[in-house]
XYZ file of C-alpha atoms in Angstrom:
511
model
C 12.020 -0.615 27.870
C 11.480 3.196 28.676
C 10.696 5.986 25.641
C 12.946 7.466 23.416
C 15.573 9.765 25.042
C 14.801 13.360 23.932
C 18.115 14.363 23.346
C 17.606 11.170 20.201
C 16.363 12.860 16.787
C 13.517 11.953 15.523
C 12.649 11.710 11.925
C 9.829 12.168 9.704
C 9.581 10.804 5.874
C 6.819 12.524 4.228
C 5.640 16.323 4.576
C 1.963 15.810 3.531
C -0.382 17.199 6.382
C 0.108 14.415 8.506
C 3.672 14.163 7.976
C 3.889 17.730 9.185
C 1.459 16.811 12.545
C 3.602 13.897 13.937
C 6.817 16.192 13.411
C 4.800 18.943 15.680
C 4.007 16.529 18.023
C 7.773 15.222 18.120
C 8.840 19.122 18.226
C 6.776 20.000 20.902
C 7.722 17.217 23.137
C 11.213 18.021 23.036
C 13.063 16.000 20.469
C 15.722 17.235 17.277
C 13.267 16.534 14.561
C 14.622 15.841 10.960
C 11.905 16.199 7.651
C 13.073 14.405 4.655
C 11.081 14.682 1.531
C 11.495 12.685 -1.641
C 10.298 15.829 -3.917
C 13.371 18.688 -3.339
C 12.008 21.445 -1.380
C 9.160 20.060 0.202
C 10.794 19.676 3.761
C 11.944 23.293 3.818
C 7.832 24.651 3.165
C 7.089 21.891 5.733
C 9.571 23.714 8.251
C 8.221 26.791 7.793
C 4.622 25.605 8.125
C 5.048 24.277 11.441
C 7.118 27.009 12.528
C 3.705 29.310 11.737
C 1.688 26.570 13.273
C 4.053 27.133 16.337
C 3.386 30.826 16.264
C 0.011 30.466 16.925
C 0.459 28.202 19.826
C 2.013 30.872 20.806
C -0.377 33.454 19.892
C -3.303 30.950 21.802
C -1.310 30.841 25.284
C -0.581 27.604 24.167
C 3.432 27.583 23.870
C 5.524 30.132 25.065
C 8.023 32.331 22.886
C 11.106 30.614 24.277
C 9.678 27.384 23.594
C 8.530 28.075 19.915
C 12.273 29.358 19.549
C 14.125 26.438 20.992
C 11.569 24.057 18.931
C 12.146 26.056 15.695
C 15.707 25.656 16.422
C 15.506 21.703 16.901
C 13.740 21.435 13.589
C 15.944 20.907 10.393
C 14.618 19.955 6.912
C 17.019 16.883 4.974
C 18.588 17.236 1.878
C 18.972 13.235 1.027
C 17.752 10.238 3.161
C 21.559 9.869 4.530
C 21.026 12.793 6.266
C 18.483 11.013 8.587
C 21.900 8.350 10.136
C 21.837 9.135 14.007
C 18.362 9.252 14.187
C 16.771 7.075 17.155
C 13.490 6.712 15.456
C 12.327 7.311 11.936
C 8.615 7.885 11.519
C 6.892 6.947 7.409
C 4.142 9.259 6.086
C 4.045 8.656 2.018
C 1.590 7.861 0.261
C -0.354 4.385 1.187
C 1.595 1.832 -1.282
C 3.172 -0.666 -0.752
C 5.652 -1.083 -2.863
C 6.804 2.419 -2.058
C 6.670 2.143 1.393
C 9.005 -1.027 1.391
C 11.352 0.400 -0.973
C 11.862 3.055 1.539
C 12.576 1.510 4.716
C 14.940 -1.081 3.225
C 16.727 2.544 1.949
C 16.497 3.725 5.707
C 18.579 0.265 6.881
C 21.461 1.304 5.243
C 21.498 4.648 6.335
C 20.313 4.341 10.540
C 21.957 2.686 12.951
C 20.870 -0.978 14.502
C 19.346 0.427 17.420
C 17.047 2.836 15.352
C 12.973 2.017 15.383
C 11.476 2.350 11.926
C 7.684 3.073 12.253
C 5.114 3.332 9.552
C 2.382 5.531 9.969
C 0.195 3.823 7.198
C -3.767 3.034 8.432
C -4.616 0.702 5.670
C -1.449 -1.990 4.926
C 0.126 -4.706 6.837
C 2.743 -3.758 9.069
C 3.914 -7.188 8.311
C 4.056 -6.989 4.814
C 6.010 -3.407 4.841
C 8.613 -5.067 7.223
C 8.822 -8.227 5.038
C 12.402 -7.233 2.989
C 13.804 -5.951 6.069
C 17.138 -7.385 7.364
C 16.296 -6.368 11.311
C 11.938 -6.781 11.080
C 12.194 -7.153 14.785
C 12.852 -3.132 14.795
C 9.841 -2.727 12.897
C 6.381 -1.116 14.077
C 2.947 0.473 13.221
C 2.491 4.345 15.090
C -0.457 5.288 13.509
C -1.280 8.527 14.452
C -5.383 10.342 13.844
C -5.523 13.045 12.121
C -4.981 16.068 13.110
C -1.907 14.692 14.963
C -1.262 17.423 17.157
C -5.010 17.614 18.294
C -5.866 14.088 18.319
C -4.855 11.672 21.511
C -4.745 8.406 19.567
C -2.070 6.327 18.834
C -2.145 2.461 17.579
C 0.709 0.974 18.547
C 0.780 -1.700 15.801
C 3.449 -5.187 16.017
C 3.807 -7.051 12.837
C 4.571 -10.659 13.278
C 8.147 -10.288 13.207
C 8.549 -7.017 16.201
C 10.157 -7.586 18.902
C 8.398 -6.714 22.252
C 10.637 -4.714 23.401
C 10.447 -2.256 20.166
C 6.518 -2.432 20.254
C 7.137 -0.915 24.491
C 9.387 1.528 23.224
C 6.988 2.688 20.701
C 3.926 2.632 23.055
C 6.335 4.418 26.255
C 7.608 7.426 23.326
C 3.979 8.120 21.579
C 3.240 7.913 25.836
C 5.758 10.319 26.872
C 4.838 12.655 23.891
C 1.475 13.167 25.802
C -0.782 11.208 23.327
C -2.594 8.169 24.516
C -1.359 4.650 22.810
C -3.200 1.718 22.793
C -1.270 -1.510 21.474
C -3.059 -3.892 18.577
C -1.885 -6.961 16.833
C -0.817 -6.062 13.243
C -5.038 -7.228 11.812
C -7.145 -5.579 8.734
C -7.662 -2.255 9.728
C -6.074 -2.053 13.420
C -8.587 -1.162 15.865
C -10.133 1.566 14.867
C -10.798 1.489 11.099
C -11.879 -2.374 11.409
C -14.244 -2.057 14.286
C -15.807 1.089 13.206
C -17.136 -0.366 9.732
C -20.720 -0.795 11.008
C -21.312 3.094 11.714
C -20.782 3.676 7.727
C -22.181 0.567 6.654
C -25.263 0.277 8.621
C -26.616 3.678 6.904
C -25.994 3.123 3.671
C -27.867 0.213 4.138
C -30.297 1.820 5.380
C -30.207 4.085 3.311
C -30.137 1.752 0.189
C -32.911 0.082 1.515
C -34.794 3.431 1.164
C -35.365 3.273 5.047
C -34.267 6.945 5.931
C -32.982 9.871 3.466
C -28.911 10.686 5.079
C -30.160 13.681 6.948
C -32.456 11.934 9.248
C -30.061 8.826 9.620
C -27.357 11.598 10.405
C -29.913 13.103 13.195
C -30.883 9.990 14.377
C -27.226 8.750 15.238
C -26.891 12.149 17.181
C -29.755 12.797 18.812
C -30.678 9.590 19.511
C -27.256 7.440 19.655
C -24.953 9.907 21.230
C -22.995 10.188 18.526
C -20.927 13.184 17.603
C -21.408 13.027 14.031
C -23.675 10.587 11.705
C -22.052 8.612 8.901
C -22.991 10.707 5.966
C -21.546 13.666 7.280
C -18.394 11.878 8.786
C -17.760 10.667 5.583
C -17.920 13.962 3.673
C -15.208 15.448 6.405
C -13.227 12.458 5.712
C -14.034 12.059 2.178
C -15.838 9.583 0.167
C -13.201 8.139 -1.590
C -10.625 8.120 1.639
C -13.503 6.477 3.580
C -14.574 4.112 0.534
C -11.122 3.159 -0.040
C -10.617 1.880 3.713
C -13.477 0.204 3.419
C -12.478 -1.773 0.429
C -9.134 -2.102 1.798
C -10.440 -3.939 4.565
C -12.679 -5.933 2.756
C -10.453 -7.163 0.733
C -7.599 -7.982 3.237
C -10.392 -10.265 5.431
C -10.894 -12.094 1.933
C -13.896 -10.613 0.930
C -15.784 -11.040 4.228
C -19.412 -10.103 3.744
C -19.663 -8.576 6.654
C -17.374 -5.518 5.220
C -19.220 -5.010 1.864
C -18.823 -1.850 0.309
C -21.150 0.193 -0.564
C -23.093 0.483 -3.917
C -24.540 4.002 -3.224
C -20.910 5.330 -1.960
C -19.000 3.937 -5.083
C -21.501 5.734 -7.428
C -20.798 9.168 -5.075
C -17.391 8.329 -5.757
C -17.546 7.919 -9.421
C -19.523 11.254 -9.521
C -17.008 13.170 -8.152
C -18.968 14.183 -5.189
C -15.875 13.304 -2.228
C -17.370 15.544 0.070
C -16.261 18.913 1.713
C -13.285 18.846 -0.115
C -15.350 19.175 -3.580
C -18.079 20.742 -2.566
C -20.720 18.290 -2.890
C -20.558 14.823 -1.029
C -24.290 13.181 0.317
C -24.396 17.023 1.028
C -24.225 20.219 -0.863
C -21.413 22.486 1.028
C -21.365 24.942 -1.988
C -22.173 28.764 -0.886
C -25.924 29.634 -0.722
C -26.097 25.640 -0.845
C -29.090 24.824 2.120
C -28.325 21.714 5.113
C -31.654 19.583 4.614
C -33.667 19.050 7.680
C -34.300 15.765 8.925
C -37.974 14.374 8.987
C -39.493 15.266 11.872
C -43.089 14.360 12.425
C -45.889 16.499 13.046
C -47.609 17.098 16.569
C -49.288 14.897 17.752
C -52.096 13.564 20.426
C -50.751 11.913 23.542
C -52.048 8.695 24.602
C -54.180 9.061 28.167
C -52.246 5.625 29.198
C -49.682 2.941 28.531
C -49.561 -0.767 29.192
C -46.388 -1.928 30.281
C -45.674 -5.651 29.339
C -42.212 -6.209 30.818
C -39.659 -3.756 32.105
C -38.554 -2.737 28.474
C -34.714 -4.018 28.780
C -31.970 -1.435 27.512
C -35.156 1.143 27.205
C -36.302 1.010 31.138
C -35.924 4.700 31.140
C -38.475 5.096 28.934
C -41.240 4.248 31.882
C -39.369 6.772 34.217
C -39.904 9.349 31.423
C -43.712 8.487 30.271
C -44.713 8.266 34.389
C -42.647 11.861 34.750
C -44.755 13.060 31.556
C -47.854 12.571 33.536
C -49.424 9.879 31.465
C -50.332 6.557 33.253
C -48.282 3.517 33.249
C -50.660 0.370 33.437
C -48.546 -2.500 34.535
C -50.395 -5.473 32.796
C -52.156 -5.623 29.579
C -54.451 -8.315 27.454
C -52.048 -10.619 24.543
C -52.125 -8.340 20.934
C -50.102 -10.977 19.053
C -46.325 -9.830 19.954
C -44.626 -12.263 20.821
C -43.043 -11.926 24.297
C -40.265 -14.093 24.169
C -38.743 -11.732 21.635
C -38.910 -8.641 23.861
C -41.130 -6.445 26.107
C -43.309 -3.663 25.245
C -45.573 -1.195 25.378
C -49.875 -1.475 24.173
C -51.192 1.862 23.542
C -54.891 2.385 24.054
C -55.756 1.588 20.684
C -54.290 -1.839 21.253
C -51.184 -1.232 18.926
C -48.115 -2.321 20.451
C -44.346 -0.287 20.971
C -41.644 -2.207 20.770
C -37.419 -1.436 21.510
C -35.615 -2.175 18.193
C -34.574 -5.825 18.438
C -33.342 -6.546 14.526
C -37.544 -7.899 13.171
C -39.557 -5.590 11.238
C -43.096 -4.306 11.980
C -44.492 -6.727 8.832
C -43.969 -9.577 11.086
C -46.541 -8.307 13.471
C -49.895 -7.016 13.535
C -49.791 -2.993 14.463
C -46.680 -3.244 15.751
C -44.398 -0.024 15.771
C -40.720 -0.158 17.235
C -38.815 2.299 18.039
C -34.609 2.781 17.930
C -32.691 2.686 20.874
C -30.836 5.817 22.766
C -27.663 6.192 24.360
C -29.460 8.166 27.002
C -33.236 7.803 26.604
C -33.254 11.187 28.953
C -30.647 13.353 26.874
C -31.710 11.930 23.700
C -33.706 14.798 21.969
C -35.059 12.861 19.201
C -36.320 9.173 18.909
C -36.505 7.379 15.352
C -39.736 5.063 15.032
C -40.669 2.362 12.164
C -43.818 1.214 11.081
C -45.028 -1.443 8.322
C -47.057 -0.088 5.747
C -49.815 -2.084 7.044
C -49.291 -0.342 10.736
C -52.560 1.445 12.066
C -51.945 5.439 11.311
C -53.793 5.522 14.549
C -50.597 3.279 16.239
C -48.312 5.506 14.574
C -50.025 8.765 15.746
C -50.381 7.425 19.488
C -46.383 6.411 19.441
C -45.060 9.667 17.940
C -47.366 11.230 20.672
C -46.024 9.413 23.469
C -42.289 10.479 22.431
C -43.191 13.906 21.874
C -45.073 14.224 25.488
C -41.633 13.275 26.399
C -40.107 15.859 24.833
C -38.218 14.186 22.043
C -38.349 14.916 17.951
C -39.748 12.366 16.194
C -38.632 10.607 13.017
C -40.441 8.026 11.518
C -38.128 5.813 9.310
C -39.323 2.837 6.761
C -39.672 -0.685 8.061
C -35.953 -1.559 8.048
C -35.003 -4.481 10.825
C -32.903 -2.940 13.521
C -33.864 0.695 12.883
C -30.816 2.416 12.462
C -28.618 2.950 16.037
C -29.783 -0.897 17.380
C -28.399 -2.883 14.563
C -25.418 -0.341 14.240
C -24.631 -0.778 17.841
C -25.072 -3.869 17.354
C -22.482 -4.566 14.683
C -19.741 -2.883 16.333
C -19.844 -4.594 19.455
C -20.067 -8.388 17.372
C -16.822 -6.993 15.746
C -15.389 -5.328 18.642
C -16.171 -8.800 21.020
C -14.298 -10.884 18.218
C -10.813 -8.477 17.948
C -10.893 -9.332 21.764
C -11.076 -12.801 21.125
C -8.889 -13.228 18.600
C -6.250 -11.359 20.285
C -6.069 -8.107 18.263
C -6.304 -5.960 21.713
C -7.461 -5.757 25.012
C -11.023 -4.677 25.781
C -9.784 -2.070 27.716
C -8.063 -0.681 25.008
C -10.557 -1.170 22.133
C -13.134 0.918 24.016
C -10.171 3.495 24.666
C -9.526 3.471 20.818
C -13.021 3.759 19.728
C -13.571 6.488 22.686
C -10.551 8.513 21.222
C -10.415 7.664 17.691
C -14.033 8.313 16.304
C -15.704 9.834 19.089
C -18.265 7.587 20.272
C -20.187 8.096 23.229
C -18.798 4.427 24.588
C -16.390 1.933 23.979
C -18.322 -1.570 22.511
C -17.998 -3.255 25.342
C -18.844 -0.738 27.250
C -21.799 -0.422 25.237
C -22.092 -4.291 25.547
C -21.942 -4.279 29.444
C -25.024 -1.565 29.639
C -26.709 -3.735 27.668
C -26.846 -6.684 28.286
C -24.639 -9.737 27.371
C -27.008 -11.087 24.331
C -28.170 -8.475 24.014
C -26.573 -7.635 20.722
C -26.371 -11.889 19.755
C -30.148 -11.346 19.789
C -30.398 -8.459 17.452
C -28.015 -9.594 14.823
C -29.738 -13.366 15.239
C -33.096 -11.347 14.225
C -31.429 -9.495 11.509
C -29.738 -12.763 9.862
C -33.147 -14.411 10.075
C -34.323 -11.114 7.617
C -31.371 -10.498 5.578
C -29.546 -14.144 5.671
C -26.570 -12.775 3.188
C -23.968 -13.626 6.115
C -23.678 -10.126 7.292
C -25.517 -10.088 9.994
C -24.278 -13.312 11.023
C -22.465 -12.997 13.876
C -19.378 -14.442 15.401
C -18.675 -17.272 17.598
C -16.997 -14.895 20.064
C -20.038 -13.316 20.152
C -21.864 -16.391 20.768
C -19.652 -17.222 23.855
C -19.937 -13.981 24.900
C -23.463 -13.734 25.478
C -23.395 -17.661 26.852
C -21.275 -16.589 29.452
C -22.962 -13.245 30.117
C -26.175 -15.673 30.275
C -24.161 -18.266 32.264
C -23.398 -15.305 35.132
C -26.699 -13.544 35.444
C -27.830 -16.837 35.827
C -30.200 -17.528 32.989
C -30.977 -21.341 32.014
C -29.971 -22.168 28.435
């Protein structure tokens, strides 16, 4: 089954901003595109505002004049639904209900032909349940689209339990041939994207509810130290609170409550403030004018140590010894037993005989003058490093870690004594959920690292993530957290179990 023919209209239902996007992105690519808007005169202002967005393609280099005339000229706003018969492929972007959204596509089957593909656009519903009154379900797919559409490459193809394959390839060959990059899901909580990428949000508010890290260090840490492009408390305020908070709860709800996607406490009472985020002004930051960014804690300078001991090879953090030797500071490749148990991980003994540890889901309590510290994407990029410490920690252990990062050339945070710091057990998280879509058929893994690439910007796919790792590596983790916080949401699943039993099985480790 090859795309949609370009010479086939294309229609849009719903001028809101990303009714207006997927229209563009139809435009551009060559098709008739038809707006129809239930509230009279909203698909004539939606016309014109993608004819000015067309302009400035223009005006960028982007999109010559003749094509910004023939597009304007292939663009026509509806009077009445009716107007949208002929169309090869009618595109929903109302408002996420969905009683409304089924109400309108059983309109749409009396007015399009047999061979026309309905598509919803929605990122929260069941494609199933919008296509469950229609006559011809098999017709019937998700083409959920990122905002902003134009700008954005992602596309989840979506089939209900009813399409037919041959409409889910049609879908995936058109949102192909319109340049964007599709990726094809099972019709699950969520999709890809906004199911997998719970534990970014998640993870800091819990951290931050557990009074582990204020939002601005959390937010730096997740940069600087994870590789990713934005942290959650800032992400959220772009998307806003309530958008984000109601996906959340959406998906919550639809996997019946499942612990593991637990709203937040501290983002429903930002909600119930008022505070949504850029779009009001305030959000876990103030974006008000004369309003000041607060700094993440960074720790003061400090001493470093003359000399490590290196117990082990430190795992996902083996850069680390590369760095320290580079530094100048002596690596000592044995060391006398300070109480740490190694079966739980390697680590470093500074010369006071406290011991540095790589994030594995325990807390410093557990262990006397123990201080771990978070992992990195790229322990070499990474320009800070987040470090936690019981209250009964040695300042002098604390002092000799923060030096050792800071000889490396890394800011230093020093968070509260929360198990898995704050990228480990978030990394963590998504590739447990991410490892159990796989499983349960939702996608390829190919394609949920391509999603999670494209869609939220991180710096790898989960198994990606998983692969550079190690196999248990994340098992381990969330075991460790589940043994601190046994509420279920750190339990994790038995795809992830098999998972690291056959990574284990392959490297050749006994069980």
């Amino acid at each position: 089954m090859t795309a949609l023919d370009l010479s086939s209209p294309v229609a849009v239902v719903g001028t809101g901003t990303m009714g207006q996007g997927i229209a563009q992105v139809a435009l551009v690519a060559g098709h008739p595109v038809r707006l129809y808007d239930a509230v009279q005169g909203r698909a004539a202002e939606a016309a014109d505002a993608i004819g000015a967005r067309l302009d400035r393609l223009v005006e960028k280099g982007r999109l010559s004049g003749a094509e910004r005339d023939a597009a304007r000229a292939r663009l026509t706003p509806a009077g009445q639904l009716a107007d949208l018969a002929g169309c090869g492929l009618v595109v929903e972007a109302v408002v996420e209900r969905l009683d409304v959204k089924q109400e309108l596509f059983r309109a749409l089957e009396d007015v399009v032909g047999d061979d026309c593909l309905l598509a919803t656009n929605t990122s929260s519903l069941s494609v199933t349940a919008i296509a469950g009154g229609l006559a011809s379900p098999g017709r019937f797919v998700g083409l959920h689209f990122f905002n902003p559409a134009p700008l954005l490459p992602l596309v989840e193809v979506v089939s209900g339990f009813a399409t037919d394959v041959s409409s889910a390839t049609r879908a995936y060959e058109t949102a192909r041939a319109w340049g964007k990059t599709p990726v094809a899901c099972a019709d699950t909580p969520g999709f890809i994207v906004n199911r997998i990428a719970r534990p970014f949000y998640a993870e800091a508010l819990a951290v931050y509810e557990d009074q582990g890290a204020d939002p601005a260090t959390i937010d730096a840490v997740l940069r600087e130290s994870g590789g990713f492009r934005m942290g959650a408390f800032e992400l959220t305020d772009l998307i806003g609170q309530d958008v984000n908070e109601s996906v959340t709860h959406s998906v919550w709800q639809a996997f019946f409550q499942d612990v593991r996607f637990t709203p937040s406490l501290a983002q429903r009472r930002l909600v119930e403030s008022g505070r949504l985020g850029r779009k009001s002004g305030q959000g876990w930051y103030d974006y008000r004018e004369g309003a000041e960014r607060p700094e993440p804690h960074t720790a003061e300078p400090a001493e470093r140590p003359a000399y490590v001991v290196a117990e082990g090879g430190l795992g996902p953090a083996a850069e680390v010894l590369a760095l320290i030797r580079e530094a100048g500071i002596e690596v000592r490749e044995d060391g006398e037993d300070n109480g740490y148990d190694e079966d739980n991980g390697t680590r470093l003994v500074l010369p006071s005989g406290g011991q540095l540890v790589l994030a594995d889901g325990q807390t410093s309590v557990e262990y006397r003058d123990v201080v771990y510290f978070d992992l990195a994407y790229d322990y070499r990029a990474a320009t800070r490093v987040a470090l936690a410490a019981a209250r009964s920690t040695s300042p002098c252990t604390v002092a000799e870690a923060t030096g050792l990062f800071q000889a490396l050339g890394k800011k230093v945070s020093v968070i509260g004594d929360v198990p898995g710091m704050i990228v480990a057990r978030t990394v963590a998280r998504l590739v447990d959920l991410a490892v159990e879509a796989v499983a349960q058929g939702v996608a390829t893994e190919e394609d949920v690292d391509t999603a999670m690439r494209l869609g939220v910007n991180y710096p790898l796919g989960p198994l990606e993530w998983s692969r550079r790792l190690g196999g248990g590596w994340a098992c381990s983790v969330l075991d460790n957290l589940h043994e601190c916080a046994p509420s279920g949401r750190y339990a994790h699943s038995l795809a992830l179990h098999r998972h690291a039993y056959a990574a284990d099985q392959q490297e050749g480790t006994p069980s």
